[in-house]
Short mmCIF file of C-alpha atoms in Angstrom, two decimals:
data_model
loop_
_atom_site.label_atom_id
_atom_site.label_comp_id
_atom_site.label_asym_id
_atom_site.label_seq_id
_atom_site.Cartn_x
_atom_site.Cartn_y
_atom_site.Cartn_z
CA MET A 512 88.05 129.27 116.13
CA ALA A 513 88.78 130.67 112.66
CA GLY A 514 87.71 134.06 111.33
CA GLY A 515 85.23 134.66 114.15
CA GLY A 516 83.63 131.20 113.76
CA PHE A 517 84.49 127.54 114.21
CA GLU A 518 86.65 125.66 111.75
CA ALA A 519 84.66 122.46 112.27
CA ALA A 520 81.71 121.29 114.39
CA PHE A 521 80.35 117.81 115.10
CA ILE A 522 76.63 117.86 115.86
CA ASP A 523 74.56 115.02 117.30
CA ASN A 524 71.46 114.22 115.30
CA LEU A 525 69.43 113.89 118.51
CA LEU A 526 69.74 116.83 120.92
CA PRO A 527 67.53 117.81 123.89
CA GLY A 528 64.83 120.25 122.85
CA SER A 529 65.86 120.56 119.20
CA PRO A 530 66.76 118.22 116.33
CA GLY A 531 70.42 118.36 115.39
CA LEU A 532 69.53 119.15 111.78
CA ASP A 533 67.93 122.43 112.90
CA LEU A 534 71.22 123.35 114.54
CA VAL A 535 73.04 122.48 111.30
CA ALA A 536 70.93 125.02 109.42
CA ASN A 537 71.61 127.67 112.09
CA PHE A 538 75.34 126.97 112.02
CA ALA A 539 75.44 127.11 108.22
CA GLU A 540 73.72 130.51 108.24
CA THR A 541 75.76 132.02 111.10
CA TRP A 542 79.16 130.55 110.17
CA PRO A 543 78.97 129.62 106.47
CA ARG A 544 82.63 128.55 106.36
CA THR A 545 82.39 126.14 109.29
CA LEU A 546 82.70 122.47 108.36
CA LEU A 547 79.66 120.69 109.81
CA PHE A 548 79.49 116.98 110.51
CA VAL A 549 76.38 115.19 111.79
CA MET A 550 76.66 112.16 114.09
CA SER A 551 73.97 109.60 114.77
CA SER A 552 73.66 106.51 116.94
CA GLN A 553 72.62 104.44 113.96
CA GLY A 554 73.47 104.56 110.30
CA ASP A 555 70.49 106.06 108.50
CA GLU A 556 70.48 107.05 104.84
CA ASP A 557 67.60 109.50 105.34
CA VAL A 558 69.46 111.25 108.16
CA ALA A 559 72.60 111.39 106.02
CA LYS A 560 70.68 112.84 103.07
CA ASN A 561 68.87 115.41 105.20
CA ALA A 562 72.10 116.40 106.92
CA ILE A 563 73.80 117.14 103.60
CA LEU A 564 70.73 119.05 102.36
CA ALA A 565 70.73 121.12 105.57
CA GLY A 566 74.31 122.20 104.92
CA ALA A 567 76.45 119.53 106.60
CA SER A 568 79.75 118.57 105.00
CA ASP A 569 79.39 114.90 105.93
CA TYR A 570 77.59 112.37 108.14
CA ILE A 571 78.98 109.56 110.28
CA PRO A 572 77.41 106.92 112.58
CA LYS A 573 78.86 107.11 116.09
CA ALA A 574 79.96 103.48 115.88
CA ALA A 575 82.20 104.35 112.92
CA ILE A 576 83.99 107.24 114.68
CA THR A 577 87.74 106.63 114.84
CA ALA A 578 90.74 108.93 114.72
CA GLN A 579 91.37 107.92 111.11
CA ALA A 580 87.72 108.50 110.15
CA LEU A 581 87.69 111.97 111.72
CA GLU A 582 90.98 112.87 110.05
CA ARG A 583 89.62 111.73 106.66
CA MET A 584 86.37 113.67 107.14
CA LEU A 585 88.22 116.87 108.05
CA PHE A 586 90.63 116.52 105.12
CA ASN A 587 87.89 115.85 102.56
CA GLY A 588 85.61 118.48 104.09
CA ARG A 589 88.25 121.20 103.82
CA ARG A 590 89.12 120.24 100.25
CA LEU A 591 85.51 120.24 99.05
CA ALA A 592 84.24 123.18 101.10
CA TYR A 593 87.06 125.60 100.29
CA MET A 594 86.84 125.01 96.55
CA PRO A 595 83.69 127.12 95.90
CA TRP A 596 85.01 129.88 98.18
CA GLN A 597 88.27 129.98 96.26
CA ILE A 598 86.37 130.08 92.96
CA GLU A 599 84.23 132.93 94.27
CA GLU A 600 87.32 134.87 95.41
CA HIS A 601 88.98 134.36 92.02
CA GLN A 602 85.82 135.53 90.27
CA ASN A 603 85.71 138.67 92.43
CA GLU A 604 89.38 139.37 91.70
CA LEU A 605 88.79 138.87 87.98
CA ARG A 606 85.76 141.18 88.09
CA LEU A 607 87.78 143.92 89.84
CA PHE A 608 90.66 143.51 87.39
CA SER A 609 88.39 143.65 84.34
CA ASP A 610 86.65 146.76 85.69
CA GLY A 611 90.04 148.41 86.22
CA LEU A 612 91.23 147.35 82.77
CA VAL A 613 88.17 148.83 81.06
CA HIS A 614 88.55 152.05 83.06
CA ASP A 615 92.25 152.40 82.29
CA LEU A 616 91.87 151.76 78.56
CA ARG A 617 89.02 154.23 78.10
CA ALA A 618 91.29 157.27 78.51
CA PRO A 619 93.72 156.50 75.65
CA ILE A 620 90.84 155.36 73.43
CA ARG A 621 88.98 158.63 74.05
CA ALA A 622 92.21 160.53 73.39
CA ILE A 623 92.67 158.82 70.02
CA LYS A 624 89.06 159.48 69.02
CA PHE A 625 89.45 163.12 70.05
CA LEU A 626 92.68 163.49 68.07
CA CYS A 627 91.02 161.93 65.00
CA GLY A 628 88.38 164.66 65.11
CA GLN A 629 91.01 167.38 65.52
CA ILE A 630 93.10 166.03 62.66
CA MET A 631 90.05 165.97 60.39
CA GLU A 632 89.21 169.58 61.27
CA ASP A 633 92.79 170.70 60.66
CA TYR A 634 92.91 168.78 57.36
CA GLU A 635 89.72 170.42 56.13
CA ALA A 636 91.11 173.80 57.16
CA GLY A 637 94.33 173.13 55.22
CA ALA A 638 96.52 173.38 58.34
CA ALA A 639 99.20 170.88 57.33
CA SER A 640 101.47 171.54 60.32
CA GLU A 641 98.57 171.01 62.74
CA VAL A 642 97.68 167.75 60.96
CA ALA A 643 101.27 166.54 61.33
CA GLY A 644 101.23 167.50 65.03
CA GLY A 645 97.93 165.68 65.52
CA PHE A 646 99.31 162.51 64.00
CA ASP A 647 102.37 162.77 66.24
CA ARG A 648 100.18 163.08 69.34
CA MET A 649 98.05 160.16 68.14
CA LYS A 650 101.17 158.04 67.72
CA LYS A 651 102.17 158.83 71.30
CA SER A 652 98.69 157.95 72.55
CA VAL A 653 98.84 154.60 70.77
CA GLN A 654 102.27 153.95 72.27
CA LYS A 655 100.96 154.76 75.75
CA MET A 656 98.08 152.35 75.26
CA SER A 657 100.56 149.69 74.13
CA ASP A 658 102.74 150.36 77.19
CA LEU A 659 99.72 150.10 79.48
CA ILE A 660 98.62 146.78 77.97
CA GLU A 661 102.16 145.42 78.23
CA GLN A 662 102.44 146.51 81.86
CA LEU A 663 99.10 144.88 82.69
CA TYR A 664 100.23 141.70 80.98
CA LYS A 665 103.41 141.58 83.04
CA HIS A 666 101.41 142.26 86.20
CA THR A 667 98.86 139.48 85.61
CA HIS A 668 101.47 136.95 84.46
CA ALA A 669 104.07 137.84 87.10
CA VAL A 670 106.67 138.45 84.39
CA ASP A 671 110.11 139.21 85.81
CA GLY A 672 112.56 141.67 84.37
CA ALA A 673 110.31 144.73 84.29
CA ASP A 674 112.64 147.67 85.01
CA ALA A 675 111.72 151.05 86.37
CA LYS A 676 112.60 154.03 84.18
CA THR A 677 113.94 157.39 85.23
CA VAL A 678 111.82 160.06 83.56
CA PRO A 679 111.15 163.78 84.03
CA VAL A 680 108.09 164.45 86.13
CA ALA A 681 106.97 166.92 83.46
CA SER A 682 106.74 164.08 80.92
CA LEU A 683 104.30 162.22 83.16
CA PHE A 684 101.95 165.19 83.22
CA ASP A 685 102.42 165.78 79.49
CA GLY A 686 101.39 162.17 78.88
CA LEU A 687 98.48 162.55 81.27
CA GLN A 688 97.20 165.65 79.46
CA MET A 689 97.46 163.83 76.14
CA LEU A 690 95.49 160.83 77.42
CA MET A 691 92.83 163.07 78.95
CA ALA A 692 92.68 165.57 76.10
CA HIS A 693 89.06 164.76 75.35
CA ASP A 694 87.95 165.05 78.99
CA ILE A 695 89.89 168.29 79.47
CA ALA A 696 88.42 169.85 76.32
CA GLU A 697 84.90 168.69 77.20
CA SER A 698 84.96 169.96 80.78
CA GLY A 699 87.18 173.02 80.34
CA ALA A 700 89.41 171.70 83.15
CA GLN A 701 93.01 172.74 83.72
CA ILE A 702 95.87 170.64 85.03
CA ILE A 703 98.45 172.75 86.88
CA TRP A 704 101.68 171.34 88.26
CA LYS A 705 105.16 172.47 89.23
CA PRO A 706 107.62 169.73 88.32
CA ARG A 707 110.64 171.97 89.13
CA GLY A 708 112.87 169.89 86.86
CA LEU A 709 112.49 166.79 89.03
CA THR A 710 112.92 163.25 87.73
CA ILE A 711 111.46 160.05 89.13
CA SER A 712 112.32 156.36 88.86
CA CYS A 713 109.06 154.51 88.29
CA PHE A 714 106.95 152.25 86.11
CA VAL A 715 105.56 154.93 83.82
CA PRO A 716 102.23 153.30 82.78
CA GLU A 717 101.31 152.57 86.40
CA VAL A 718 102.16 156.08 87.61
CA THR A 719 100.20 157.54 84.70
CA GLN A 720 97.24 155.38 85.78
CA LEU A 721 97.64 156.71 89.33
CA LEU A 722 97.70 160.33 88.16
#
């Protein structure tokens, strides 16, 4: 038994009360990851073809059954059957990662767009010091986006040597407010925290994502 089903099943083509191929279809629906092999008293190409179409992994005449033949069928069946499942799992992982990547990059992009609008308003109003401050905040937002991309690269490529940094907790929330400036301004939300002068050793981009 494997995962609530059978790892492999050998089904006779001729069974009392029901053709073996019907059982193959039922097995394939109930336990889709079970390797199914159809046996028959005589070699028959039509039976072999229908068995494969019904969901069997392979077909073998009973006269050809030997320990070596069964071992070869199980080995080839596992190799061929697990391949599409592995591809599907990789595709699901890639889909989840891409969704997370898009979500995580939207915040700094929105922050930069928001700061561009603020800088333009301050420039038109002749507030030079506010313009300079806006550019400084934009530079920090760009750096945070760069740090996030670099951290994601190291994560996906299993790059060694990434060191945790000891930073003030207050700086994490300052960075968070900067990244979410657009959302905060749009919703009128407030972020309230009490860092109490604490520091933390962490991977800053990932903790910022978490916050």
